[in-house]
Structures are given as C-alpha cells and as structure tokens.
PDB file of C-alpha atoms in Angstrom:
ATOM      1  CA  UNK A  69     104.739  67.637 -10.279  1.00  0.00           C
ATOM      2  CA  UNK A  70     101.442  66.189  -9.162  1.00  0.00           C
ATOM      3  CA  UNK A  71      99.694  66.404  -5.803  1.00  0.00           C
ATOM      4  CA  UNK A  72      97.884  63.251  -4.689  1.00  0.00           C
ATOM      5  CA  UNK A  73      94.817  63.149  -2.428  1.00  0.00           C
ATOM      6  CA  UNK A  74      93.795  59.634  -1.388  1.00  0.00           C
ATOM      7  CA  UNK A  75      90.484  58.299  -0.107  1.00  0.00           C
ATOM      8  CA  UNK A  76      88.583  61.586  -0.295  1.00  0.00           C
ATOM      9  CA  UNK A  77      84.958  60.878   0.661  1.00  0.00           C
ATOM     10  CA  UNK A  78      82.613  62.507  -1.871  1.00  0.00           C
ATOM     11  CA  UNK A  79      78.956  62.761  -0.800  1.00  0.00           C
ATOM     12  CA  UNK A  80      76.238  61.787  -3.256  1.00  0.00           C
ATOM     13  CA  UNK A  81      72.750  63.347  -3.226  1.00  0.00           C
ATOM     14  CA  UNK A  82      71.459  60.667  -0.811  1.00  0.00           C
ATOM     15  CA  UNK A  83      74.401  61.051   1.595  1.00  0.00           C
ATOM     16  CA  UNK A  84      76.280  57.953   0.412  1.00  0.00           C
ATOM     17  CA  UNK A  85      80.025  58.644   0.363  1.00  0.00           C
ATOM     18  CA  UNK A  86      82.213  57.427  -2.476  1.00  0.00           C
ATOM     19  CA  UNK A  87      85.935  56.917  -1.923  1.00  0.00           C
ATOM     20  CA  UNK A  88      87.928  58.964  -4.408  1.00  0.00           C
ATOM     21  CA  UNK A  89      91.614  59.380  -5.289  1.00  0.00           C
ATOM     22  CA  UNK A  90      92.705  62.584  -7.008  1.00  0.00           C
ATOM     23  CA  UNK A  91      95.883  63.460  -8.922  1.00  0.00           C
ATOM     24  CA  UNK A  92      96.162  67.243  -9.290  1.00  0.00           C
ATOM     25  CA  UNK A  93      98.790  68.870 -11.530  1.00  0.00           C
ATOM     26  CA  UNK A  94     100.760  71.780 -10.089  1.00  0.00           C
ATOM     27  CA  UNK A  95      99.464  74.091 -12.819  1.00  0.00           C
ATOM     28  CA  UNK A  96      95.805  73.529 -11.856  1.00  0.00           C
ATOM     29  CA  UNK A  97      93.060  74.460 -12.461  1.00  0.00           C
ATOM     30  CA  UNK A  98      93.039  71.804 -15.150  1.00  0.00           C
ATOM     31  CA  UNK A  99      90.633  69.711 -17.200  1.00  0.00           C
ATOM     32  CA  UNK A 100      89.688  66.543 -15.338  1.00  0.00           C
ATOM     33  CA  UNK A 101      89.318  62.924 -16.389  1.00  0.00           C
ATOM     34  CA  UNK A 102      87.019  60.840 -14.205  1.00  0.00           C
ATOM     35  CA  UNK A 103      87.141  57.058 -13.874  1.00  0.00           C
ATOM     36  CA  UNK A 104      84.434  55.324 -11.812  1.00  0.00           C
ATOM     37  CA  UNK A 105      85.104  51.665 -11.041  1.00  0.00           C
ATOM     38  CA  UNK A 106      83.616  48.773  -9.070  1.00  0.00           C
ATOM     39  CA  UNK A 107      86.984  46.961  -9.274  1.00  0.00           C
ATOM     40  CA  UNK A 108      88.877  49.121  -6.777  1.00  0.00           C
ATOM     41  CA  UNK A 109      90.390  52.493  -7.587  1.00  0.00           C
ATOM     42  CA  UNK A 110      93.782  51.375  -6.300  1.00  0.00           C
ATOM     43  CA  UNK A 111      94.033  48.585  -8.899  1.00  0.00           C
ATOM     44  CA  UNK A 112      94.358  50.788 -11.985  1.00  0.00           C
ATOM     45  CA  UNK A 113      97.349  53.078 -11.371  1.00  0.00           C
ATOM     46  CA  UNK A 114      99.715  50.169 -10.724  1.00  0.00           C
ATOM     47  CA  UNK A 115     102.440  48.653 -12.861  1.00  0.00           C
ATOM     48  CA  UNK A 116     101.199  46.253 -15.495  1.00  0.00           C
ATOM     49  CA  UNK A 117      97.592  47.466 -15.667  1.00  0.00           C
ATOM     50  CA  UNK A 118      96.377  48.036 -19.268  1.00  0.00           C
ATOM     51  CA  UNK A 119      95.147  51.560 -18.433  1.00  0.00           C
ATOM     52  CA  UNK A 120      98.547  52.643 -17.103  1.00  0.00           C
ATOM     53  CA  UNK A 121      99.810  54.213 -20.389  1.00  0.00           C
ATOM     54  CA  UNK A 122      96.616  56.292 -20.667  1.00  0.00           C
ATOM     55  CA  UNK A 123      96.948  57.277 -17.020  1.00  0.00           C
ATOM     56  CA  UNK A 124     100.477  58.644 -17.492  1.00  0.00           C
ATOM     57  CA  UNK A 125      99.633  60.266 -20.842  1.00  0.00           C
ATOM     58  CA  UNK A 126      96.759  62.176 -19.241  1.00  0.00           C
ATOM     59  CA  UNK A 127      98.971  63.381 -16.391  1.00  0.00           C
ATOM     60  CA  UNK A 128     101.675  64.470 -18.847  1.00  0.00           C
ATOM     61  CA  UNK A 129      99.057  66.327 -20.903  1.00  0.00           C
ATOM     62  CA  UNK A 130      98.109  68.368 -17.829  1.00  0.00           C
ATOM     63  CA  UNK A 131      94.873  66.662 -16.814  1.00  0.00           C
ATOM     64  CA  UNK A 132      93.805  66.136 -13.232  1.00  0.00           C
ATOM     65  CA  UNK A 133      92.667  62.546 -12.677  1.00  0.00           C
ATOM     66  CA  UNK A 134      89.841  61.418 -10.423  1.00  0.00           C
ATOM     67  CA  UNK A 135      89.433  57.686  -9.683  1.00  0.00           C
ATOM     68  CA  UNK A 136      86.341  56.744  -7.729  1.00  0.00           C
ATOM     69  CA  UNK A 137      85.091  53.480  -6.238  1.00  0.00           C
ATOM     70  CA  UNK A 138      81.469  52.880  -7.221  1.00  0.00           C
ATOM     71  CA  UNK A 139      78.833  52.815  -4.505  1.00  0.00           C
ATOM     72  CA  UNK A 140      79.140  49.812  -2.202  1.00  0.00           C
ATOM     73  CA  UNK A 141      82.579  48.774  -3.473  1.00  0.00           C
ATOM     74  CA  UNK A 142      85.950  48.921  -1.729  1.00  0.00           C
ATOM     75  CA  UNK A 143      86.175  52.232   0.198  1.00  0.00           C
ATOM     76  CA  UNK A 144      82.724  53.533  -0.763  1.00  0.00           C
ATOM     77  CA  UNK A 145      79.630  53.247   1.413  1.00  0.00           C
ATOM     78  CA  UNK A 146      76.216  52.069   0.278  1.00  0.00           C
ATOM     79  CA  UNK A 147      75.139  48.933  -1.567  1.00  0.00           C
ATOM     80  CA  UNK A 148      76.470  48.000  -4.995  1.00  0.00           C
ATOM     81  CA  UNK A 149      73.608  47.140  -7.313  1.00  0.00           C
ATOM     82  CA  UNK A 150      75.130  46.964 -10.800  1.00  0.00           C
ATOM     83  CA  UNK A 151      74.001  49.730 -13.148  1.00  0.00           C
ATOM     84  CA  UNK A 152      71.308  51.147 -10.861  1.00  0.00           C
ATOM     85  CA  UNK A 153      73.001  54.130  -9.197  1.00  0.00           C
ATOM     86  CA  UNK A 154      75.571  54.940 -11.888  1.00  0.00           C
ATOM     87  CA  UNK A 155      73.576  57.721 -13.622  1.00  0.00           C
ATOM     88  CA  UNK A 156      72.983  59.759 -10.452  1.00  0.00           C
ATOM     89  CA  UNK A 157      76.331  58.941  -8.820  1.00  0.00           C
ATOM     90  CA  UNK A 158      78.237  59.836 -11.990  1.00  0.00           C
ATOM     91  CA  UNK A 159      76.347  63.106 -12.306  1.00  0.00           C
ATOM     92  CA  UNK A 160      76.972  63.942  -8.644  1.00  0.00           C
ATOM     93  CA  UNK A 161      80.675  63.157  -9.094  1.00  0.00           C
ATOM     94  CA  UNK A 162      80.922  65.452 -12.143  1.00  0.00           C
ATOM     95  CA  UNK A 163      79.123  68.253 -10.288  1.00  0.00           C
ATOM     96  CA  UNK A 164      81.409  67.831  -7.254  1.00  0.00           C
ATOM     97  CA  UNK A 165      84.515  67.886  -9.465  1.00  0.00           C
ATOM     98  CA  UNK A 166      83.388  71.066 -11.237  1.00  0.00           C
ATOM     99  CA  UNK A 167      83.096  72.810  -7.835  1.00  0.00           C
ATOM    100  CA  UNK A 168      86.714  72.054  -6.912  1.00  0.00           C
ATOM    101  CA  UNK A 169      89.366  74.801  -7.263  1.00  0.00           C
ATOM    102  CA  UNK A 170      91.667  72.440  -9.194  1.00  0.00           C
ATOM    103  CA  UNK A 171      89.070  71.899 -11.974  1.00  0.00           C
ATOM    104  CA  UNK A 172      88.860  74.334 -14.899  1.00  0.00           C
ATOM    105  CA  UNK A 173      85.203  73.413 -15.447  1.00  0.00           C
ATOM    106  CA  UNK A 174      85.747  70.632 -17.999  1.00  0.00           C
ATOM    107  CA  UNK A 175      85.241  67.002 -16.989  1.00  0.00           C
ATOM    108  CA  UNK A 176      85.714  63.980 -19.238  1.00  0.00           C
ATOM    109  CA  UNK A 177      85.804  60.254 -18.560  1.00  0.00           C
ATOM    110  CA  UNK A 178      87.587  57.147 -19.767  1.00  0.00           C
ATOM    111  CA  UNK A 179      87.813  53.417 -19.259  1.00  0.00           C
ATOM    112  CA  UNK A 180      86.640  50.076 -20.685  1.00  0.00           C
ATOM    113  CA  UNK A 181      84.075  47.495 -19.630  1.00  0.00           C
ATOM    114  CA  UNK A 182      82.037  48.519 -16.558  1.00  0.00           C
ATOM    115  CA  UNK A 183      84.100  51.731 -16.438  1.00  0.00           C
ATOM    116  CA  UNK A 184      82.701  52.430 -19.910  1.00  0.00           C
ATOM    117  CA  UNK A 185      79.179  51.725 -18.698  1.00  0.00           C
ATOM    118  CA  UNK A 186      79.575  54.275 -15.902  1.00  0.00           C
ATOM    119  CA  UNK A 187      80.393  56.817 -18.619  1.00  0.00           C
ATOM    120  CA  UNK A 188      77.283  56.020 -20.663  1.00  0.00           C
ATOM    121  CA  UNK A 189      75.171  56.187 -17.508  1.00  0.00           C
ATOM    122  CA  UNK A 190      76.606  59.571 -16.539  1.00  0.00           C
ATOM    123  CA  UNK A 191      76.380  60.938 -20.084  1.00  0.00           C
ATOM    124  CA  UNK A 192      72.696  59.977 -20.208  1.00  0.00           C
ATOM    125  CA  UNK A 193      72.094  62.636 -17.535  1.00  0.00           C
ATOM    126  CA  UNK A 194      73.993  65.330 -19.491  1.00  0.00           C
ATOM    127  CA  UNK A 195      75.740  66.949 -16.517  1.00  0.00           C
ATOM    128  CA  UNK A 196      76.973  70.494 -17.256  1.00  0.00           C
ATOM    129  CA  UNK A 197      80.675  70.770 -18.056  1.00  0.00           C
ATOM    130  CA  UNK A 198      81.082  67.151 -19.111  1.00  0.00           C
ATOM    131  CA  UNK A 199      82.504  67.129 -22.603  1.00  0.00           C
ATOM    132  CA  UNK A 200      84.910  64.424 -23.787  1.00  0.00           C
ATOM    133  CA  UNK A 201      83.806  60.856 -23.157  1.00  0.00           C
ATOM    134  CA  UNK A 202      86.222  58.072 -24.132  1.00  0.00           C
ATOM    135  CA  UNK A 203      84.576  54.641 -23.999  1.00  0.00           C
ATOM    136  CA  UNK A 204      86.254  51.476 -25.237  1.00  0.00           C
TER     137      UNK A 204
END
C-alpha cells in the first residue's frame, strides 16, 4: 500500500513555498525519487502520460515519489523564471526530503525535457544524499 500526501507546501530558503505531492510506501523509510515540473504535478500520474510506467515501476520497487511544482507554477508561490531558481530550489527540495521520516537518506530524480533540466540544475549543487539521477 501507499500513503498519499497532496499539496504539501515545502518552504525554500527564501520563504517561497512549492506545492508537492508525495507517495509514501508502507515500508518506509525508503529511497526517494524526486520530479520537479513546471507543467503541473497533477498531470504526470494520470492515465496515458508517458511517465506513467516509470511511476508505477518505482512504486512497485519500493521508492517513495515526490512530485513538485516549480516555483511560480500551478500550486507553488513565487515567480517562474525558467532555469533561474532550479539549482537552489532543487537543492532545498532534496534537503527537505532527506529530513523526512519516510526517506532513508537517498534521493534520486527522473524525468525528460524541463524535468531533466531541473535534475542537472540540482546536481550542479551536489546536495548531500542525492545519488541516482535519471535524465532523458
């Protein structure tokens, strides 16, 4: 089974709050996969989306999943300026995730296109505990 937490507001270092959905496996703490998107976090885990098979495979493999709206998009506060805040926001998201009781300390990411850029931006900051990065 999986517990779902919707629209959790995660504070960034400047106080901006990013809207975040979290799928937590019952056997948590677990490794976590983070997806940061400007396209709306509710658009990915729906039928017919190309990321859906990866989404279910990660859940079945025991990962917790964190889907976050980028700054200034959908449920997140702030102003969306493409590519500008992704390094710090991604790092803050990874640090927040690692502090949660359902995280085993390991945080990875996945996703294509701008979702892939958010990974590169976060990885450039080398946040502790971030290991697997899957860009395509």
